[in-house]
């Protein structure tokens, strides 16, 4: 049976499997209207479905996989830990693997976190919830109990649990849950391709104006602002948007001056993805709390981490002495063992160096050059990113930057065409105003080669042409 294109209105659909699958399943899937290919195996940059169809993972699923699929030594590390000790509760024990990996992660994040500590979770949203509560507790511990608000930015994404959703700006993902969440101020987000300030110098001077919005919001919070949370580089919501010069430095300075904790959300950008251990290093910004997940386990197990500066740990250690928070599965030994094995592989293969797009000859730089070549297409308005995290924004009219009508689902169609060709990308909508605006996120594992990149971008070019038709 042949289906119409409107039925293929979602991302990860392969026609081969689609035509044979029952839409109802005992699994409550993300969409009950679309069939999903059945993934059965992964190796290197490839995933195979049950039909034997091979996909080049050009998006690392959702900017998760960094070391490649099917790495034997990660499976070995997992098995060794399960055989030794599968689980203990953090109220009763700590484990050698947790203590060791926390120390290694503190080294990896660098000097600024010396003397700090790490809190392990099962992923991004749990880590964000942890960071928000930690920021609040810090303020109480230092004698600032009136501070509880967490300020954030529009067009951001910090997770799907209610606390994380409250500080997110992703309109579609929030809309129906808004009556259930406690909202604080959202300030504007610099988006240089569509700058709010009508500038003509590539946002060379807009950073200060965006940053001053935060200062106003802090003042309007009248002593109740506890923290500000931000993604150093925008993830899926805007598609790898880079901040203008001076912006993050000003944000950090403003927060420091007002006693507001700075929380960097590096769920997507951390662990080497942007060609630095953490994206904040591109701008020499030192957050008080840094949250990471995806690349931390590269997807081999659910794992997130909240990396906490000494200042914050000391406040609790010398205050009440206990962090009032916990999950049954925080610091799960098997996930932590995976994280440790992943970090060792990242370091032994110098995958952060491989991802660095500013150095000629790296795969990061090959990806940059290949994606930049798409600018010659009539519908490609912008190509932006760093390292192995890139966004390609589509427009109906290049001169006016007019987006496609949302109902055309342009990015989704590109994604479907790419998928039919065996290429996985991450299509998103809403970059212009939360509804309109189409873009793709490209974030392959760092074991991708220049040949894979050449093939992937070639397929993408054809996929775009098919979506235009
Ligand atoms: C920047 C950012 N923060 C938080 C999250 C939430 O992470 P998770 O989906 O693991 O809960 C995501 C997920 O993509 C993210 O990109």
Coordinates of C-alpha atoms and ligand atoms in Angstrom, one line a residue:
X1 CA 0.0 0.0 0.0
X2 CA 1.3 3.4 -0.9
X3 CA 0.7 6.2 1.6
X4 CA 0.2 9.9 1.0
X5 CA 3.0 12.2 2.1
X6 CA 0.7 13.8 4.8
X7 CA 0.7 10.5 6.6
X8 CA 4.4 10.6 6.9
X9 CA 4.3 13.7 9.0
X10 CA 7.0 12.7 11.4
X11 CA 10.7 12.2 11.6
X12 CA 12.0 8.8 11.8
X13 CA 9.9 6.9 9.2
X14 CA 11.4 4.4 6.7
X15 CA 9.1 3.4 3.9
X16 CA 10.3 -0.1 3.8
X17 CA 9.0 -0.9 7.3
X18 CA 6.2 1.6 7.3
X19 CA 4.2 -0.4 4.8
X20 CA 4.0 -3.5 7.0
X21 CA 3.5 -2.2 10.5
X22 CA 0.4 -2.1 12.6
X23 CA -0.1 1.4 14.1
X24 CA -1.4 0.0 17.4
X25 CA 1.2 -1.3 19.8
X26 CA 1.4 -2.3 23.4
X27 CA 4.0 0.5 23.6
X28 CA 2.6 4.0 24.1
X29 CA 4.7 5.5 21.4
X30 CA 5.4 9.1 20.8
X31 CA 3.0 9.2 17.9
X32 CA 0.0 6.8 17.6
X33 CA -0.5 8.0 14.0
X34 CA 2.8 7.0 12.4
X35 CA 4.6 3.7 12.0
X36 CA 8.2 3.4 13.3
X37 CA 11.0 1.4 11.7
X38 CA 12.2 -1.3 14.1
X39 CA 15.8 -0.7 15.0
X40 CA 17.8 -3.9 15.7
X41 CA 21.5 -3.2 15.5
X42 CA 24.1 -0.4 15.6
X43 CA 27.7 -0.2 14.7
X44 CA 29.9 2.9 14.2
X45 CA 27.9 5.5 12.5
X46 CA 25.2 3.1 11.3
X47 CA 21.9 1.8 12.6
X48 CA 20.0 -1.1 10.9
X49 CA 16.3 -1.8 11.0
X50 CA 14.6 -5.2 11.1
X51 CA 14.3 -5.2 7.3
X52 CA 18.1 -4.9 7.0
X53 CA 17.9 -1.3 5.9
X54 CA 21.0 0.7 6.9
X55 CA 20.8 4.3 8.2
X56 CA 23.7 6.7 8.5
X57 CA 23.2 8.3 11.9
X58 CA 23.8 12.0 10.9
X59 CA 22.1 13.3 14.0
X60 CA 23.5 11.0 16.7
X61 CA 19.9 10.1 17.3
X62 CA 19.1 13.5 19.0
X63 CA 22.7 14.7 19.5
X64 CA 23.2 11.8 21.9
X65 CA 25.7 9.3 20.4
X66 CA 29.2 10.7 20.3
X67 CA 31.5 7.6 20.3
X68 CA 29.6 5.6 17.7
X69 CA 27.2 2.6 18.1
X70 CA 28.1 -0.9 19.1
X71 CA 31.4 -0.2 20.9
X72 CA 32.4 -3.5 22.6
X73 CA 34.4 -2.0 25.5
X74 CA 31.3 -0.2 26.7
X75 CA 29.3 -3.4 26.7
X76 CA 32.2 -5.0 28.6
X77 CA 32.2 -2.2 31.2
X78 CA 28.5 -2.6 31.7
X79 CA 28.7 -6.3 32.1
X80 CA 31.6 -6.2 34.5
X81 CA 29.7 -3.7 36.8
X82 CA 26.5 -5.8 36.7
X83 CA 28.4 -8.9 37.6
X84 CA 30.2 -7.1 40.5
X85 CA 27.3 -5.0 41.9
X86 CA 24.2 -4.0 40.0
X87 CA 22.7 -1.5 42.4
X88 CA 22.8 0.1 45.9
X89 CA 20.8 3.0 47.2
X90 CA 22.6 6.3 47.6
X91 CA 21.1 6.8 51.1
X92 CA 23.0 3.7 52.2
X93 CA 26.2 3.4 50.1
X94 CA 28.5 5.1 47.6
X95 CA 30.4 3.0 45.1
X96 CA 34.0 3.0 43.9
X97 CA 32.9 3.6 40.3
X98 CA 30.8 6.6 41.3
X99 CA 33.6 8.2 43.3
X100 CA 36.1 7.6 40.6
X101 CA 34.0 8.8 37.7
X102 CA 32.9 11.9 39.6
X103 CA 36.6 12.8 40.1
X104 CA 37.4 12.1 36.5
X105 CA 34.5 14.3 35.4
X106 CA 35.6 17.1 37.6
X107 CA 39.0 16.9 35.9
X108 CA 37.4 16.9 32.5
X109 CA 35.2 20.0 33.2
X110 CA 38.3 21.9 34.4
X111 CA 39.9 24.2 36.9
X112 CA 36.7 26.2 37.6
X113 CA 35.0 23.2 39.2
X114 CA 38.0 22.2 41.4
X115 CA 36.7 21.2 44.8
X116 CA 33.2 20.8 43.5
X117 CA 31.1 17.7 43.2
X118 CA 28.9 15.7 40.8
X119 CA 25.3 14.5 41.2
X120 CA 24.5 11.7 38.7
X121 CA 21.0 11.2 37.4
X122 CA 19.2 9.3 34.6
X123 CA 19.2 12.0 32.0
X124 CA 18.7 15.6 31.0
X125 CA 15.3 16.5 32.6
X126 CA 16.2 14.9 35.9
X127 CA 19.4 16.8 35.9
X128 CA 17.7 20.1 35.2
X129 CA 15.2 19.4 38.1
X130 CA 18.1 18.7 40.3
X131 CA 19.9 21.9 39.3
X132 CA 16.8 24.1 39.9
X133 CA 16.3 22.7 43.4
X134 CA 20.0 22.9 44.2
X135 CA 20.0 26.6 43.2
X136 CA 17.0 27.2 45.5
X137 CA 18.6 25.3 48.4
X138 CA 21.9 27.2 47.9
X139 CA 20.1 30.5 48.3
X140 CA 18.3 29.3 51.5
X141 CA 21.6 28.0 52.9
X142 CA 23.4 31.3 52.4
X143 CA 20.6 33.2 54.1
X144 CA 18.7 34.4 51.0
X145 CA 15.3 32.5 51.5
X146 CA 13.4 35.1 49.4
X147 CA 15.2 33.9 46.3
X148 CA 13.4 31.2 44.4
X149 CA 12.7 32.3 40.9
X150 CA 14.7 30.8 38.0
X151 CA 14.9 33.1 35.0
X152 CA 15.4 31.6 31.6
X153 CA 15.2 32.4 27.9
X154 CA 12.4 32.2 25.2
X155 CA 13.0 29.6 22.5
X156 CA 15.0 27.4 24.8
X157 CA 14.5 23.8 25.8
X158 CA 15.5 22.3 29.2
X159 CA 13.4 19.2 29.4
X160 CA 10.0 17.6 29.6
X161 CA 9.3 17.3 33.4
X162 CA 7.2 20.1 34.8
X163 CA 10.0 22.0 36.5
X164 CA 12.2 21.8 33.4
X165 CA 9.2 22.7 31.2
X166 CA 8.5 25.8 33.3
X167 CA 11.9 27.2 32.5
X168 CA 11.8 26.1 28.8
X169 CA 10.6 28.4 26.0
X170 CA 9.7 25.8 23.4
X171 CA 6.1 26.8 22.7
X172 CA 4.8 23.6 21.2
X173 CA 6.2 21.4 23.9
X174 CA 4.8 23.6 26.7
X175 CA 1.5 25.0 25.6
X176 CA -1.1 22.6 27.1
X177 CA 0.8 22.1 30.3
X178 CA 1.1 25.8 31.1
X179 CA -1.7 25.8 33.7
X180 CA 0.2 23.2 35.6
X181 CA 3.6 25.0 35.9
X182 CA 4.9 27.9 37.9
X183 CA 6.3 30.4 35.5
X184 CA 9.1 33.0 36.0
X185 CA 10.4 35.6 33.5
X186 CA 11.7 34.5 30.1
X187 CA 14.1 36.9 28.5
X188 CA 14.9 37.2 24.8
X189 CA 17.4 34.9 23.1
X190 CA 20.0 36.1 20.6
X191 CA 19.3 34.6 17.3
X192 CA 21.6 36.4 14.9
X193 CA 20.0 35.2 11.7
X194 CA 16.8 36.9 12.8
X195 CA 18.1 39.5 15.2
X196 CA 15.5 41.5 17.2
X197 CA 17.7 44.6 17.0
X198 CA 17.7 45.2 13.2
X199 CA 21.5 45.2 13.2
X200 CA 23.7 45.1 10.1
X201 CA 27.0 43.9 11.6
X202 CA 26.3 40.2 12.2
X203 CA 25.3 41.0 15.9
X204 CA 28.7 42.2 16.7
X205 CA 27.2 44.7 19.2
X206 CA 23.8 43.1 20.1
X207 CA 25.2 40.9 22.9
X208 CA 25.0 43.8 25.4
X209 CA 21.4 44.6 24.5
X210 CA 20.3 41.0 24.9
X211 CA 22.2 40.8 28.2
X212 CA 20.7 44.0 29.6
X213 CA 17.2 42.3 29.2
X214 CA 18.4 39.8 31.8
X215 CA 19.5 42.6 34.1
X216 CA 16.1 44.2 33.9
X217 CA 14.4 40.9 34.6
X218 CA 16.5 40.3 37.7
X219 CA 15.7 43.8 38.9
X220 CA 12.0 43.3 38.3
X221 CA 12.2 40.0 40.3
X222 CA 12.8 42.3 43.3
X223 CA 15.3 40.1 45.2
X224 CA 13.5 36.8 44.3
X225 CA 15.8 35.6 41.5
X226 CA 17.7 32.5 42.5
X227 CA 19.3 31.5 39.2
X228 CA 19.4 32.0 35.5
X229 CA 19.5 29.0 33.2
X230 CA 20.7 29.0 29.6
X231 CA 22.0 26.7 26.8
X232 CA 25.4 28.1 25.7
X233 CA 24.5 27.1 22.2
X234 CA 20.9 26.6 21.4
X235 CA 20.0 22.9 21.0
X236 CA 17.0 21.6 19.0
X237 CA 14.7 24.5 19.5
X238 CA 16.6 27.0 17.4
X239 CA 19.1 24.6 15.9
X240 CA 22.7 25.3 17.0
X241 CA 22.5 29.0 17.3
X242 CA 25.7 30.6 18.5
X243 CA 25.6 33.6 20.9
X244 CA 26.9 36.9 19.7
X245 CA 30.3 38.2 20.9
X246 CA 30.4 39.3 24.5
X247 CA 26.8 38.1 25.3
X248 CA 27.6 35.1 27.6
X249 CA 30.4 37.0 29.3
X250 CA 27.9 39.8 30.1
X251 CA 25.3 37.4 31.3
X252 CA 27.8 35.8 33.7
X253 CA 28.9 39.2 35.0
X254 CA 25.4 40.3 35.6
X255 CA 24.4 37.1 37.4
X256 CA 27.6 37.3 39.6
X257 CA 26.9 41.0 40.5
X258 CA 23.3 40.2 41.5
X259 CA 23.9 37.0 43.5
X260 CA 22.0 35.0 40.9
X261 CA 23.4 31.5 40.2
X262 CA 24.4 30.7 36.6
X263 CA 23.2 27.3 35.4
X264 CA 24.6 26.1 32.0
X265 CA 22.5 23.5 30.4
X266 CA 24.9 21.4 28.4
X267 CA 22.7 18.4 28.0
X268 CA 23.2 18.5 24.3
X269 CA 26.4 20.6 23.9
X270 CA 28.5 18.9 26.6
X271 CA 31.1 16.1 26.5
X272 CA 32.9 17.2 23.4
X273 CA 30.0 17.8 21.0
X274 CA 31.1 21.3 20.1
X275 CA 34.8 20.6 19.9
X276 CA 35.5 21.6 23.5
X277 CA 34.9 19.5 26.6
X278 CA 32.0 21.8 27.3
X279 CA 30.6 24.6 25.1
X280 CA 31.1 27.3 27.7
X281 CA 34.8 27.0 27.1
X282 CA 34.3 28.7 23.7
X283 CA 33.5 31.9 25.6
X284 CA 35.4 31.4 28.9
X285 CA 32.3 31.5 30.9
X286 CA 32.3 29.7 34.3
X287 CA 28.9 28.7 35.5
X288 CA 28.0 27.8 39.1
X289 CA 26.2 24.7 38.0
X290 CA 26.7 22.8 34.8
X291 CA 24.2 20.2 33.6
X292 CA 25.1 17.5 31.1
X293 CA 23.6 14.3 29.8
X294 CA 23.4 12.9 26.2
X295 CA 27.1 12.4 25.3
X296 CA 27.9 11.5 28.9
X297 CA 26.9 7.9 28.2
X298 CA 26.6 8.4 24.4
X299 CA 23.2 6.7 24.8
X300 CA 24.5 3.3 26.1
X301 CA 22.5 3.8 29.3
X302 CA 20.3 6.6 30.7
X303 CA 22.8 9.0 32.4
X304 CA 22.9 12.7 33.3
X305 CA 25.1 14.7 35.6
X306 CA 24.9 18.0 37.5
X307 CA 28.4 19.4 38.0
X308 CA 28.4 21.7 41.0
X309 CA 31.0 24.3 41.8
X310 CA 32.8 24.4 45.2
X311 CA 30.9 27.6 46.2
X312 CA 27.6 25.7 46.0
X313 CA 28.8 22.5 47.6
X314 CA 30.4 24.5 50.4
X315 CA 27.2 26.3 51.1
X316 CA 25.4 23.1 51.8
X317 CA 28.3 21.4 53.5
X318 CA 28.7 24.3 56.0
X319 CA 25.0 24.9 56.2
X320 CA 22.3 22.2 56.7
X321 CA 24.7 19.5 55.5
X322 CA 22.3 17.6 53.3
X323 CA 20.9 18.1 49.8
X324 CA 17.1 17.8 50.1
X325 CA 16.7 15.8 46.9
X326 CA 17.1 12.3 45.5
X327 CA 16.0 9.7 43.0
X328 CA 16.0 5.9 43.6
X329 CA 18.3 5.5 40.6
X330 CA 20.6 8.4 41.0
X331 CA 24.3 7.4 40.5
X332 CA 23.2 4.0 39.2
X333 CA 26.4 1.9 39.2
X334 CA 25.9 0.4 35.8
X335 CA 25.2 3.8 34.1
X336 CA 28.1 5.4 35.9
X337 CA 30.4 2.5 34.8
X338 CA 29.2 3.2 31.2
X339 CA 29.9 6.9 31.6
X340 CA 33.4 6.2 32.8
X341 CA 34.1 3.9 29.9
X342 CA 32.7 6.4 27.5
X343 CA 34.8 9.2 28.8
X344 CA 37.9 7.0 28.6
X345 CA 37.1 6.3 24.9
X346 CA 36.5 9.9 24.2
X347 CA 39.9 10.7 25.6
X348 CA 41.9 7.8 24.2
X349 CA 40.6 8.5 20.7
X350 CA 40.7 12.3 21.2
X351 CA 37.2 12.7 19.9
X352 CA 36.9 16.2 21.3
X353 CA 39.8 17.2 19.0
X354 CA 38.1 15.3 16.1
X355 CA 35.0 17.4 16.7
X356 CA 36.8 20.7 16.7
X357 CA 35.5 22.5 13.6
X358 CA 38.1 25.3 13.9
X359 CA 41.0 23.0 13.0
X360 CA 41.6 22.0 9.4
X361 CA 41.6 18.2 8.8
X362 CA 39.2 17.3 11.6
X363 CA 35.8 15.8 10.9
X364 CA 34.3 18.8 12.6
X365 CA 35.8 21.0 10.0
X366 CA 34.8 18.6 7.2
X367 CA 31.2 18.8 8.4
X368 CA 31.3 22.6 8.6
X369 CA 32.6 22.9 5.0
X370 CA 30.2 20.3 3.6
X371 CA 27.1 21.8 5.3
X372 CA 28.2 25.4 4.3
X373 CA 28.0 24.2 0.7
X374 CA 24.3 23.8 1.1
X375 CA 23.9 27.6 1.2
X376 CA 23.8 27.6 -2.6
X377 CA 20.3 26.0 -2.4
X378 CA 17.4 28.5 -2.8
X379 CA 15.7 27.3 0.4
X380 CA 18.7 27.2 2.7
X381 CA 18.7 30.5 4.6
X382 CA 21.3 29.8 7.3
X383 CA 23.9 27.2 8.2
X384 CA 25.3 27.6 11.8
X385 CA 27.0 25.7 14.4
X386 CA 30.2 24.6 16.0
X387 CA 32.1 21.3 16.2
X388 CA 29.7 18.4 15.4
X389 CA 26.5 20.4 16.2
X390 CA 25.0 22.2 13.3
X391 CA 21.7 23.7 12.2
X392 CA 20.4 24.2 8.7
X393 CA 17.5 26.6 8.5
X394 CA 15.1 26.6 5.5
X395 CA 13.2 29.6 4.2
X396 CA 10.7 30.0 1.4
X397 CA 12.3 33.3 0.4
X398 CA 16.0 33.9 1.0
X399 CA 15.9 37.6 0.7
X400 CA 13.1 38.3 3.1
X401 CA 13.9 35.2 5.2
X402 CA 10.2 34.3 5.0
X403 CA 9.7 30.8 6.4
X404 CA 7.6 28.1 4.9
X405 CA 4.0 27.9 6.1
X406 CA 4.1 25.6 9.1
X407 CA 1.4 23.2 7.7
X408 CA 3.8 22.4 4.8
X409 CA 6.1 20.7 7.4
X410 CA 9.1 21.4 5.2
X411 CA 11.8 20.2 7.6
X412 CA 9.7 17.1 8.3
X413 CA 9.5 16.4 4.6
X414 CA 13.3 16.8 4.2
X415 CA 13.7 14.4 7.1
X416 CA 11.4 11.9 5.5
X417 CA 13.2 12.0 2.2
X418 CA 16.5 11.7 3.9
X419 CA 15.2 8.7 5.8
X420 CA 14.1 7.0 2.7
X421 CA 17.6 7.4 1.5
X422 CA 19.1 5.9 4.6
X423 CA 20.1 9.2 6.3
X424 CA 19.0 10.1 9.8
X425 CA 18.6 13.8 10.6
X426 CA 16.7 15.7 13.3
X427 CA 14.0 18.0 11.8
X428 CA 12.4 20.7 13.9
X429 CA 9.8 23.4 13.5
X430 CA 9.2 26.7 15.3
X431 CA 12.5 28.5 15.2
X432 CA 11.0 31.8 13.9
X433 CA 8.2 32.2 16.5
X434 CA 7.6 28.9 18.2
X435 CA 5.3 27.7 15.3
X436 CA 6.8 28.8 11.9
X437 CA 10.4 28.1 10.9
X438 CA 12.0 24.9 9.7
X439 CA 15.4 23.6 10.5
X440 CA 17.4 20.4 10.8
X441 CA 19.8 19.5 13.5
X442 CA 22.9 17.6 12.3
X443 CA 25.0 16.0 15.0
X444 CA 26.8 12.8 13.9
X445 CA 29.0 10.7 16.2
X446 CA 32.6 11.8 16.3
X447 CA 33.7 8.6 14.6
X448 CA 32.1 9.8 11.4
X449 CA 34.6 10.1 8.4
X450 CA 34.9 12.7 5.6
X451 CA 33.5 10.0 3.3
X452 CA 30.4 9.6 5.4
X453 CA 29.9 13.3 5.6
X454 CA 30.3 13.7 1.8
X455 CA 27.7 11.0 1.3
X456 CA 25.3 12.4 3.9
X457 CA 25.4 15.9 2.6
X458 CA 24.8 14.6 -1.0
X459 CA 21.7 12.8 0.2
X460 CA 20.6 15.8 2.1
X461 CA 20.8 17.9 -1.1
X462 CA 18.6 15.4 -2.9
X463 CA 16.2 15.3 0.1
X464 CA 15.8 19.1 0.1
X465 CA 15.1 19.0 -3.7
X466 CA 12.5 16.4 -3.2
X467 CA 10.8 18.4 -0.4
X468 CA 10.7 21.5 -2.6
X469 CA 8.8 19.6 -5.3
Ligands
LIG1 C1 19.4 21.5 26.2 C2 18.5 20.3 26.7 N1 18.2 20.3 28.0 C3 17.5 19.3 28.6 C4 17.0 18.3 27.8 C5 16.2 17.2 28.4 O1 16.9 16.0 28.4 P1 16.1 14.6 28.5 O2 15.3 14.5 27.2 O3 17.2 13.6 28.6 O4 15.2 14.6 29.7 C6 17.3 18.3 26.4 C7 16.9 17.2 25.6 O5 17.1 17.1 24.4 C8 18.1 19.3 25.9 O6 18.5 19.4 24.6

